[in-house]
């Protein structure tokens, strides 16, 4: 696990961007668990926080 740390392009349209990198064999069940956990953590602040996941990204921008 690496992060959270600022993205290379750390701010777009007044929104700050952060990334967390998980490395390993991540199957769809574990990815779904992570996604649900993160959404549950931020659901009260959803208008202020946006979350996206990319499994096996091409680049980290």
PDB file of C-alpha atoms in Angstrom:
ATOM      1  CA  UNK A   1       0.000   0.000   0.000  1.00  0.00           C
ATOM      2  CA  UNK A   2       1.273   3.438  -0.934  1.00  0.00           C
ATOM      3  CA  UNK A   3      -0.501   6.564   0.153  1.00  0.00           C
ATOM      4  CA  UNK A   4      -2.584   8.475   0.453  1.00  0.00           C
ATOM      5  CA  UNK A   5      -0.401  10.902  -1.451  1.00  0.00           C
ATOM      6  CA  UNK A   6      -1.146  13.770  -3.855  1.00  0.00           C
ATOM      7  CA  UNK A   7      -1.524  12.878  -7.529  1.00  0.00           C
ATOM      8  CA  UNK A   8       0.970  14.187 -10.063  1.00  0.00           C
ATOM      9  CA  UNK A   9      -1.681  16.659 -11.184  1.00  0.00           C
ATOM     10  CA  UNK A  10      -2.817  17.518  -7.671  1.00  0.00           C
ATOM     11  CA  UNK A  11      -5.607  19.994  -8.422  1.00  0.00           C
ATOM     12  CA  UNK A  12      -8.154  20.222 -11.234  1.00  0.00           C
ATOM     13  CA  UNK A  13     -11.041  22.725 -11.227  1.00  0.00           C
ATOM     14  CA  UNK A  14     -10.559  23.648  -7.561  1.00  0.00           C
ATOM     15  CA  UNK A  15     -10.698  19.959  -6.559  1.00  0.00           C
ATOM     16  CA  UNK A  16      -7.671  18.372  -4.884  1.00  0.00           C
ATOM     17  CA  UNK A  17      -6.699  14.878  -6.052  1.00  0.00           C
ATOM     18  CA  UNK A  18      -5.161  12.121  -3.909  1.00  0.00           C
ATOM     19  CA  UNK A  19      -4.335   8.527  -4.661  1.00  0.00           C
ATOM     20  CA  UNK A  20      -3.875   5.292  -2.764  1.00  0.00           C
ATOM     21  CA  UNK A  21      -2.077   2.493  -4.568  1.00  0.00           C
ATOM     22  CA  UNK A  22      -2.641  -1.143  -3.609  1.00  0.00           C
ATOM     23  CA  UNK A  23      -0.369  -3.694  -5.210  1.00  0.00           C
ATOM     24  CA  UNK A  24      -0.996  -7.396  -5.279  1.00  0.00           C
ATOM     25  CA  UNK A  25      -3.408  -9.953  -6.603  1.00  0.00           C
ATOM     26  CA  UNK A  26      -6.743  -8.188  -6.253  1.00  0.00           C
ATOM     27  CA  UNK A  27      -9.737 -10.205  -7.408  1.00  0.00           C
ATOM     28  CA  UNK A  28     -13.163  -8.726  -8.153  1.00  0.00           C
ATOM     29  CA  UNK A  29     -14.558  -9.732  -4.754  1.00  0.00           C
ATOM     30  CA  UNK A  30     -11.809  -7.881  -2.869  1.00  0.00           C
ATOM     31  CA  UNK A  31     -12.097  -4.860  -5.188  1.00  0.00           C
ATOM     32  CA  UNK A  32     -15.849  -4.754  -4.546  1.00  0.00           C
ATOM     33  CA  UNK A  33     -15.219  -4.894  -0.790  1.00  0.00           C
ATOM     34  CA  UNK A  34     -12.754  -1.981  -1.002  1.00  0.00           C
ATOM     35  CA  UNK A  35     -15.149   0.064  -3.136  1.00  0.00           C
ATOM     36  CA  UNK A  36     -18.070  -0.484  -0.734  1.00  0.00           C
ATOM     37  CA  UNK A  37     -15.899   0.299   2.294  1.00  0.00           C
ATOM     38  CA  UNK A  38     -14.674   3.583   0.802  1.00  0.00           C
ATOM     39  CA  UNK A  39     -18.175   4.638  -0.282  1.00  0.00           C
ATOM     40  CA  UNK A  40     -19.537   3.869   3.200  1.00  0.00           C
ATOM     41  CA  UNK A  41     -16.794   6.022   4.738  1.00  0.00           C
ATOM     42  CA  UNK A  42     -17.553   9.067   2.577  1.00  0.00           C
ATOM     43  CA  UNK A  43     -21.326   8.789   2.068  1.00  0.00           C
ATOM     44  CA  UNK A  44     -22.067  11.601   4.550  1.00  0.00           C
ATOM     45  CA  UNK A  45     -19.681  13.959   2.718  1.00  0.00           C
ATOM     46  CA  UNK A  46     -20.471  12.800  -0.819  1.00  0.00           C
ATOM     47  CA  UNK A  47     -20.978  16.342  -2.151  1.00  0.00           C
ATOM     48  CA  UNK A  48     -17.460  17.265  -1.046  1.00  0.00           C
ATOM     49  CA  UNK A  49     -15.615  14.004  -1.796  1.00  0.00           C
ATOM     50  CA  UNK A  50     -15.581  12.011  -5.028  1.00  0.00           C
ATOM     51  CA  UNK A  51     -14.120   8.520  -5.192  1.00  0.00           C
ATOM     52  CA  UNK A  52     -13.058   6.530  -8.237  1.00  0.00           C
ATOM     53  CA  UNK A  53     -11.260   3.213  -8.606  1.00  0.00           C
ATOM     54  CA  UNK A  54      -9.142   1.965 -11.455  1.00  0.00           C
ATOM     55  CA  UNK A  55      -8.057  -1.653 -11.436  1.00  0.00           C
ATOM     56  CA  UNK A  56      -4.853  -2.238 -13.457  1.00  0.00           C
ATOM     57  CA  UNK A  57      -4.465   1.383 -14.607  1.00  0.00           C
ATOM     58  CA  UNK A  58      -2.450   2.208 -17.714  1.00  0.00           C
ATOM     59  CA  UNK A  59      -0.899   5.266 -16.029  1.00  0.00           C
ATOM     60  CA  UNK A  60      -1.187   7.048 -12.694  1.00  0.00           C
ATOM     61  CA  UNK A  61      -2.164  10.542 -13.850  1.00  0.00           C
TER      62      UNK A  61
END
